[in-house]
Tab-separated table of C-alpha atoms and ligand atoms in Angstrom:
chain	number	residue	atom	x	y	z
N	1	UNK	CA	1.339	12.421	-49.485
N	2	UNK	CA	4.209	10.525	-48.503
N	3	UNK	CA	7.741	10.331	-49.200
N	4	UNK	CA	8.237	7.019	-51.639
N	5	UNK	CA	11.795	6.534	-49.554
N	6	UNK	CA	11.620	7.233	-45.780
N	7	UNK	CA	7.679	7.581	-45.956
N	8	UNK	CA	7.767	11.624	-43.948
N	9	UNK	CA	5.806	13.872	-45.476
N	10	UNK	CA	6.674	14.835	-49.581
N	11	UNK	CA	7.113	17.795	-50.736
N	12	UNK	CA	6.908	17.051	-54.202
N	13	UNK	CA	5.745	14.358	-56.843
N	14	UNK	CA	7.757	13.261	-59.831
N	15	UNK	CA	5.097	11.334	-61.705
N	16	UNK	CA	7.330	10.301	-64.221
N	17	UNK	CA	9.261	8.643	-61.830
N	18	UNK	CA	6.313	7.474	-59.742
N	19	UNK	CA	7.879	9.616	-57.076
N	20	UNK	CA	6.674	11.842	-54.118
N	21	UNK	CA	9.856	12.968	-52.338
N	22	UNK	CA	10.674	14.941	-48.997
N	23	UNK	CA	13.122	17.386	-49.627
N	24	UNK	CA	15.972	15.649	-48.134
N	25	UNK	CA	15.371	12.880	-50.895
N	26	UNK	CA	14.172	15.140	-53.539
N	27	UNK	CA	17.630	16.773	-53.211
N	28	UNK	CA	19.331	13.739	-53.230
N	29	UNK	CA	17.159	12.213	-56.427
N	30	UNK	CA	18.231	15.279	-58.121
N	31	UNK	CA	21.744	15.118	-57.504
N	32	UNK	CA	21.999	11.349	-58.557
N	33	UNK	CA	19.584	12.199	-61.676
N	34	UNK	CA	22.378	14.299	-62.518
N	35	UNK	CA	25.302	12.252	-61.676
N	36	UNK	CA	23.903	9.662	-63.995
N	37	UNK	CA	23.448	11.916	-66.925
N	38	UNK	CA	27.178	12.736	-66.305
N	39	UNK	CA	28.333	9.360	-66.665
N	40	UNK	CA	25.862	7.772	-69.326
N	41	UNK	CA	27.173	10.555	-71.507
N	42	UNK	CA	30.513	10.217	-70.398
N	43	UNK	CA	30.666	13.796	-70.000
N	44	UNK	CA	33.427	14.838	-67.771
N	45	UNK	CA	35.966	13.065	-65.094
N	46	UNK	CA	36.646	14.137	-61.912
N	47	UNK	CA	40.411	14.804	-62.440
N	48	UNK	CA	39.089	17.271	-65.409
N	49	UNK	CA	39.010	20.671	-64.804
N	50	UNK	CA	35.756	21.437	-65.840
N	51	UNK	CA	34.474	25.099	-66.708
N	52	UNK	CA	30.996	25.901	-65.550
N	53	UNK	CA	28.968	29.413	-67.171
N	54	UNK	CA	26.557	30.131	-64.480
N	55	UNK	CA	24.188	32.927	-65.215
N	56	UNK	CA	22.649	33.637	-61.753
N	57	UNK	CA	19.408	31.631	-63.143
N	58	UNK	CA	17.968	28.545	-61.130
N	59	UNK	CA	19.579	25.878	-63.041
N	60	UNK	CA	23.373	26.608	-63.489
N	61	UNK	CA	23.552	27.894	-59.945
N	62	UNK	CA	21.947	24.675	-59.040
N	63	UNK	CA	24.057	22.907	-61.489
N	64	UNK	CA	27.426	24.555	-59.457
N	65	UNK	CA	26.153	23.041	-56.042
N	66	UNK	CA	25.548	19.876	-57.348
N	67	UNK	CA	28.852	19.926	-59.238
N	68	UNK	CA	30.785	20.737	-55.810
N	69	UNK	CA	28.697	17.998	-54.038
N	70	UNK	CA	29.708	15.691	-56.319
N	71	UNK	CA	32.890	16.572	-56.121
N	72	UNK	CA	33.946	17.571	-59.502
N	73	UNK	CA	37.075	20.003	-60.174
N	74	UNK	CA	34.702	23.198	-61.175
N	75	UNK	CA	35.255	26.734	-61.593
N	76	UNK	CA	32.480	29.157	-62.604
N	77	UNK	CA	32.674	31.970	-65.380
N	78	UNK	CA	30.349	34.667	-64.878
N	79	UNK	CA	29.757	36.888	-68.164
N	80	UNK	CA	28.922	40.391	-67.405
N	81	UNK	CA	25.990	41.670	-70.215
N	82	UNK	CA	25.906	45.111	-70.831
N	83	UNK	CA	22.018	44.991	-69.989
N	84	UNK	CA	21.988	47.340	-67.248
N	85	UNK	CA	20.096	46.867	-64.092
N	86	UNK	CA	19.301	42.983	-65.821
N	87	UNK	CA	22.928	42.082	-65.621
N	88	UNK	CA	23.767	44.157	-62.211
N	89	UNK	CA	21.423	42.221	-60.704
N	90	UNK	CA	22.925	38.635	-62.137
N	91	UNK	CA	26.056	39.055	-60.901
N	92	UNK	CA	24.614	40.078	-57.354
N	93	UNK	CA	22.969	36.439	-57.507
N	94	UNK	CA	26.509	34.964	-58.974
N	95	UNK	CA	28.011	36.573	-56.164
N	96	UNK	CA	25.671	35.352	-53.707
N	97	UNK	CA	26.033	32.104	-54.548
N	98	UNK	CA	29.940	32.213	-54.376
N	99	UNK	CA	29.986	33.228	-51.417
N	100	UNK	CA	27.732	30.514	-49.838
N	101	UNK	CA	29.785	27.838	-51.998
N	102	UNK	CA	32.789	29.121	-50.486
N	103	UNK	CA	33.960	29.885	-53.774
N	104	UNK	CA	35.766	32.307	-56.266
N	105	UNK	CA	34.429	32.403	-59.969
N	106	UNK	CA	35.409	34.426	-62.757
N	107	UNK	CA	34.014	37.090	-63.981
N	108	UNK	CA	34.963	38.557	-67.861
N	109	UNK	CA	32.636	41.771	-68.935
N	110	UNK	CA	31.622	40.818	-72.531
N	111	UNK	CA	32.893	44.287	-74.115
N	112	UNK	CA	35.955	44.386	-72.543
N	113	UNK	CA	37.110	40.698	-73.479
N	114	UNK	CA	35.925	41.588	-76.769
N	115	UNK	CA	36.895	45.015	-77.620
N	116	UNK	CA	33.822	46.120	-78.747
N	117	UNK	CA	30.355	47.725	-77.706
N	118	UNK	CA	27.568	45.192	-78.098
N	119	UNK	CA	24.853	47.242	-79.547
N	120	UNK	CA	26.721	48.579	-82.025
N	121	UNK	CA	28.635	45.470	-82.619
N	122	UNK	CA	24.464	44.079	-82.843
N	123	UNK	CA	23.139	47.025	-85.508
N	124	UNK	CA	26.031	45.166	-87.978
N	125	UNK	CA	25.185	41.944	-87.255
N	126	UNK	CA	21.554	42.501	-88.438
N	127	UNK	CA	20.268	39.470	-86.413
N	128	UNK	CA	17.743	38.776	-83.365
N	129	UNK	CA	19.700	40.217	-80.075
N	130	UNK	CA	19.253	37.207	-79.057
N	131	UNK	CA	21.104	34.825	-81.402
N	132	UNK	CA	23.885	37.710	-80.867
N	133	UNK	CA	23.881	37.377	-77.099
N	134	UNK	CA	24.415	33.566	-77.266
N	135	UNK	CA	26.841	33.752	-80.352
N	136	UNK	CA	28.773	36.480	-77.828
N	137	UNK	CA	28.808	33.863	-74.993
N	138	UNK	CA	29.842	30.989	-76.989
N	139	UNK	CA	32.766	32.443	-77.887
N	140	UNK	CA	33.900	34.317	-74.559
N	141	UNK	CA	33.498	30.902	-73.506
N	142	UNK	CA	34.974	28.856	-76.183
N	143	UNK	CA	37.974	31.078	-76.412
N	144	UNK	CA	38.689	31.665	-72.912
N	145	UNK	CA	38.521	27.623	-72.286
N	146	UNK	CA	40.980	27.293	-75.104
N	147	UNK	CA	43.189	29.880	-73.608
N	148	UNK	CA	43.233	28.407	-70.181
N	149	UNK	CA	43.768	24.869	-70.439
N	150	UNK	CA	39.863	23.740	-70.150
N	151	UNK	CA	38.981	20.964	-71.969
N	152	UNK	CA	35.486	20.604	-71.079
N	153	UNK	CA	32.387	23.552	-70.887
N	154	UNK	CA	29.012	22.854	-69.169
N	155	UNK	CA	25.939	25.154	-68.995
N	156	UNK	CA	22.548	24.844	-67.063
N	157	UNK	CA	20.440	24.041	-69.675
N	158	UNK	CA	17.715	21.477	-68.717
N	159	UNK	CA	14.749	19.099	-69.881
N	160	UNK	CA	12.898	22.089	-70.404
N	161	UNK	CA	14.737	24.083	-72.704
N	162	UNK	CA	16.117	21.616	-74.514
N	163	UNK	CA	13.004	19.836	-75.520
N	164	UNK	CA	11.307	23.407	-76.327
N	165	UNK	CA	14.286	23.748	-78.623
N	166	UNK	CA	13.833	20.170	-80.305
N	167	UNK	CA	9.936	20.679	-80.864
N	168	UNK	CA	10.653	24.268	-82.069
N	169	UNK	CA	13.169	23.141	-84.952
N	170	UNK	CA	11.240	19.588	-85.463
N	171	UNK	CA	8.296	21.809	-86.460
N	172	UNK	CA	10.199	23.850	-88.723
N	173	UNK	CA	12.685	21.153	-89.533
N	174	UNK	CA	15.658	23.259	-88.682
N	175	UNK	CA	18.093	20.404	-89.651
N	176	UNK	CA	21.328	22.268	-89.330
N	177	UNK	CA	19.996	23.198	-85.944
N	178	UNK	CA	19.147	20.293	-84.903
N	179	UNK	CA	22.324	18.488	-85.835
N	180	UNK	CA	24.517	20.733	-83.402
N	181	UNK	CA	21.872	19.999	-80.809
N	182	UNK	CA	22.391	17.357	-77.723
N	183	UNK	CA	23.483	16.657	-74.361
N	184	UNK	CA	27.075	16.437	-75.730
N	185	UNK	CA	28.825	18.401	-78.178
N	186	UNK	CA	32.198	17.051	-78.788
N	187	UNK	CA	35.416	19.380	-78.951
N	188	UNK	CA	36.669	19.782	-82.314
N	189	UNK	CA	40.145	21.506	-82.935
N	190	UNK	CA	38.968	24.996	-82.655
N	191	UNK	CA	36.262	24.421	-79.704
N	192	UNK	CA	36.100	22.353	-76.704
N	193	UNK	CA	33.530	19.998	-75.784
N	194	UNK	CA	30.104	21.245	-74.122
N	195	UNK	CA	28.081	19.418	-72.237
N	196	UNK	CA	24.233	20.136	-70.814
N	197	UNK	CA	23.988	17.528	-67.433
N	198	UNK	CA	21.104	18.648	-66.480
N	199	UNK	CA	19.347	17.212	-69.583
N	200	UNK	CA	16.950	15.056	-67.206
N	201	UNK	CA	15.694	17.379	-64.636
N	202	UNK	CA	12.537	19.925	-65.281
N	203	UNK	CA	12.331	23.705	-64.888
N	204	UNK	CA	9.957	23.236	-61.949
N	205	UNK	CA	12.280	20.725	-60.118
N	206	UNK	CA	15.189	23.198	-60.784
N	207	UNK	CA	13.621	25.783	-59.060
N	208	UNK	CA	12.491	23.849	-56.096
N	209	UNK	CA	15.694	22.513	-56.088
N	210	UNK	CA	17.234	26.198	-56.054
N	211	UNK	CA	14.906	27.008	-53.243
N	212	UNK	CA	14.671	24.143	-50.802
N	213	UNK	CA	19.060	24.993	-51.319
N	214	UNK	CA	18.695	28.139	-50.375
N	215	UNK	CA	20.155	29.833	-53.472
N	216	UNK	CA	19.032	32.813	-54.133
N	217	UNK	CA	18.422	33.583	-58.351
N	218	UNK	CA	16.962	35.895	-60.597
N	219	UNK	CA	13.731	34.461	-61.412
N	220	UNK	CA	13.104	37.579	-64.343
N	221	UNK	CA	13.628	36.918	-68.035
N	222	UNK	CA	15.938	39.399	-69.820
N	223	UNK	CA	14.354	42.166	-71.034
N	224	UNK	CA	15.913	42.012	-74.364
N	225	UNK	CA	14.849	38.865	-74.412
N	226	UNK	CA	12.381	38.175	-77.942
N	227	UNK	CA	12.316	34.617	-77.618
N	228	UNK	CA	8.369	34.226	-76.208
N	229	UNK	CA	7.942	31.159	-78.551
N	230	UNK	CA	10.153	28.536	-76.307
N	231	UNK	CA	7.966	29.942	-73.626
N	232	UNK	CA	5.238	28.745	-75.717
N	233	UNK	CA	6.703	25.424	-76.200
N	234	UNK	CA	7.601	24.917	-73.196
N	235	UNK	CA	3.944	25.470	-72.094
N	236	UNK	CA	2.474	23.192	-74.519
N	237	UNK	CA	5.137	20.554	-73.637
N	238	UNK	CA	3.966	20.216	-70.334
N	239	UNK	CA	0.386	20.159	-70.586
N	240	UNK	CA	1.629	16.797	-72.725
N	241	UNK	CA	3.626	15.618	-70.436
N	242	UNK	CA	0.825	16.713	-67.327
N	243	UNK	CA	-1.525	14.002	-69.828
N	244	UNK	CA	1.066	11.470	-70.412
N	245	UNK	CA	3.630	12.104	-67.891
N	246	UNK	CA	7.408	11.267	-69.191
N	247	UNK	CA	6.505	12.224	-72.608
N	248	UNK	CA	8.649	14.978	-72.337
N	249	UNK	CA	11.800	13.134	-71.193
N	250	UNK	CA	10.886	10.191	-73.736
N	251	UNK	CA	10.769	12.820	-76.724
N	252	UNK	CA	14.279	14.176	-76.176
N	253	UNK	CA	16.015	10.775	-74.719
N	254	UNK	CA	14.717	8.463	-77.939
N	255	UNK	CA	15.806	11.714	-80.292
N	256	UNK	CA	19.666	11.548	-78.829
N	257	UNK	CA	19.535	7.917	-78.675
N	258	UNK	CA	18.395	6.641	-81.581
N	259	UNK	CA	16.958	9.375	-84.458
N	260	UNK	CA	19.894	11.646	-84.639
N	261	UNK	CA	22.162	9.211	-85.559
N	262	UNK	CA	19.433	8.042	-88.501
N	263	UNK	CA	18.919	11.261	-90.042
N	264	UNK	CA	22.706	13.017	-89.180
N	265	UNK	CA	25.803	10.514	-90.288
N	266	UNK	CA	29.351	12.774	-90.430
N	267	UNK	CA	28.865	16.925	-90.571
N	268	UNK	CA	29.795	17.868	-94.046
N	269	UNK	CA	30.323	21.016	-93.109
N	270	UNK	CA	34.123	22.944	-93.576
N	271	UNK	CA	35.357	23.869	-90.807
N	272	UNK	CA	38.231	26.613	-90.605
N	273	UNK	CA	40.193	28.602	-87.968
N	274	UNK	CA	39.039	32.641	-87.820
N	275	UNK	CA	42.868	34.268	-89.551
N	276	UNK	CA	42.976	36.579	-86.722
N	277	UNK	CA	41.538	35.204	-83.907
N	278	UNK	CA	41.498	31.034	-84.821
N	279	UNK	CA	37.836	31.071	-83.633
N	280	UNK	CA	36.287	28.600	-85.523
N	281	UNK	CA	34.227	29.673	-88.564
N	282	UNK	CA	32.767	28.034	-91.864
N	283	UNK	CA	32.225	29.757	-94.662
N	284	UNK	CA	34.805	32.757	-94.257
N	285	UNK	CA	38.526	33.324	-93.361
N	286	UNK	CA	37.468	35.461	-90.684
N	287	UNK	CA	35.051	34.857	-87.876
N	288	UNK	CA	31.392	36.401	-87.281
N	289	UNK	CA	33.003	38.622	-84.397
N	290	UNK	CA	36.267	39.582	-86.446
N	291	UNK	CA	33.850	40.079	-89.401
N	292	UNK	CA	32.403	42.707	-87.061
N	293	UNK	CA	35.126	44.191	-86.606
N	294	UNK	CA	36.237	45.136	-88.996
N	295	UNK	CA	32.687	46.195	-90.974
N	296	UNK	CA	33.039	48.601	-87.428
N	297	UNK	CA	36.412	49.956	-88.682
N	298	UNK	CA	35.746	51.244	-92.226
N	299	UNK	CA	32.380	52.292	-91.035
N	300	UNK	CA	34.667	54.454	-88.692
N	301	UNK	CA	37.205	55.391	-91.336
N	302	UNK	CA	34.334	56.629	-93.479
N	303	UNK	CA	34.671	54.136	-96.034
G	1	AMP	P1	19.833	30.864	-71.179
G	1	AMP	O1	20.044	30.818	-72.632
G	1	AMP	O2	19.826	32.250	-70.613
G	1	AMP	O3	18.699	30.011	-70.704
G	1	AMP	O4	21.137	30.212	-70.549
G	1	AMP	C1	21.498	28.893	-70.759
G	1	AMP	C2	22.815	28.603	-70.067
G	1	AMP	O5	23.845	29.430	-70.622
G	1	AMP	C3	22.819	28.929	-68.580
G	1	AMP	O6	22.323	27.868	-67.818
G	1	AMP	C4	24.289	29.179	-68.333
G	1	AMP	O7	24.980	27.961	-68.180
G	1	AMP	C5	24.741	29.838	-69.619
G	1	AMP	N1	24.691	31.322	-69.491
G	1	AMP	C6	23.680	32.154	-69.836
G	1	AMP	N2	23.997	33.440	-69.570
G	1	AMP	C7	25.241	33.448	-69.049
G	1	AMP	C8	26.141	34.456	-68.570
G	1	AMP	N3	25.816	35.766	-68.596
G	1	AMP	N4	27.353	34.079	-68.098
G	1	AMP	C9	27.718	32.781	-68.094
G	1	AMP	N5	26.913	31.783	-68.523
G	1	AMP	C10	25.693	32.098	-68.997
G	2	ZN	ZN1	12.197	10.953	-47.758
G	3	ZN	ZN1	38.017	35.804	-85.331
């Protein structure tokens, strides 16, 4: 197998692209893949400065080096979990990574920013750990953006999880779900914008990408982690795409492009600022994490 560019040996074939790549190109393909997600989306600028949540996975440690190649105005945020040997062992790879960037993220500890313990904060929430966990993250993020003068927040997820995400709530037509799904999520006056750019590139090139880079990650799932059934579409989406290869990227590209608009026109939704913390929230005057709270409190006080 030969490389489609500079015809050396390939390392890898991107048959949606009709490619077989040596690494040299592979890396590069991947870098101007994202690059032109970055642009057609108009995500970010490169006089922005541009928040980045890595979470010492494959794709937004990837995503950082690609950022800094690029040469985007990027600084990382690490959240520390309070999932023991899970989330010692992510900030070792966070860590690692810095240091080979040459660089000096942030790190906030979730119930420290927050002022509360997670699992208790999670028995009053009454919902999947995980929903809690990315609620939690959201907001550390959202609020410490606000706070520090970031106007834009991008995460690592990639072709893979987001069209595991779109097939999950297509199947159960999960319409408010689906509406606050996309490659682009723009700022409103409580939030700023979020943006995904590495909408176009596959689980398996991220982690060949993270290898053949020599970042180190933590290839594990979370041991909290519940959520087997993206696993399960994820599996199912690539024996599709393995059949009919660029299925996968055709699904979630024609469903940003031109069905979201069709069946979403403006949100109708109300949105309000939290009374304590101005988080943004919908239905109450609080938020779900001041909410918490404050349940915690008069559980505390005995009432
Ligand atoms: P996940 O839901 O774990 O697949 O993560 C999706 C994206 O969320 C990652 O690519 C990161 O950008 C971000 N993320 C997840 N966990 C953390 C964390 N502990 N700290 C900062 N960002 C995170
Ligand atoms: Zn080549
Ligand atoms: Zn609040």
């Amino acid at each position: 197998m030969k490389c489609t560019v500079c015809k050396e040996d390939a390392v890898i074939k991107i048959p949606r692209h009709n490619l077989k790549l040596c690494e040299e190109h592979f890396k590069e393909h991947i870098i101007f893949q994202t690059q032109r997600v970055i642009k057609h989306f108009n995500m970010f600028k490169k006089d922005e400065s541009l928040l980045l949540a890595v979470s010492g996975g494959k794709d937004s440690l990837g995503l950082w080096l690609i950022l800094k190649e690029l040469g985007f105005n990027v600084k990382a945020l690490h959240i520390i979990m309070p999932f023991g040997e899970y989330s010692e062992k992510s900030l070792e790879m966070v860590k690692g990574c810095a240091k080979k960037l040459n660089e000096k993220p942030l790190y906030i500890e979730a119930n420290k920013y927050l002022e509360i313990d997670f699992f208790k904060a999670l028995k009053i929430y009454k919902k999947p750990i995980c929903s809690f966990c990315g609620k939690i993250k959201r907001y550390i993020l959202s609020t410490y953006a606000n706070r520090n003068s970031y106007t834009t927040i991008a995460t690592g997820h990639n072709l893979d999880d987001e069209t595991a995400f779109l097939l999950g709530n297509v199947l159960h037509w999960h319409i408010e779900y689906l509406n606050k799904q996309g490659p682009v999520l723009e700022s409103n006056q409580f939030m700023p914008k979020k943006v995904k750019p590495l909408v176009r590139i596959t689980d398996e090139e991220m982690s060949f990408f993270a290898k053949t880079s020599e970042i180190e990650y933590i290839e594990e799932k979370c041991p909290y982690s519940r959520n087997a059934k993206s696993i399960f579409f994820k599996n199912i989406l690539n024996e599709i795409d393995a059949q009919m290869p660029g299925t996968k990227s055709f699904f979630y590209l024609q469903y940003i492009k031109n069905i979201k608009r069709i069946f979403f026109k403006e949100s109708d939704e109300k949105l309000k600022g939290c009374r304590i913390c101005h988080y943004q929230t919908y239905n109450d005057d609080t938020c779900f994490l001041c909410n918490i709270k404050s349940k915690m409190k008069r559980t505390e006080n005995g009432h």
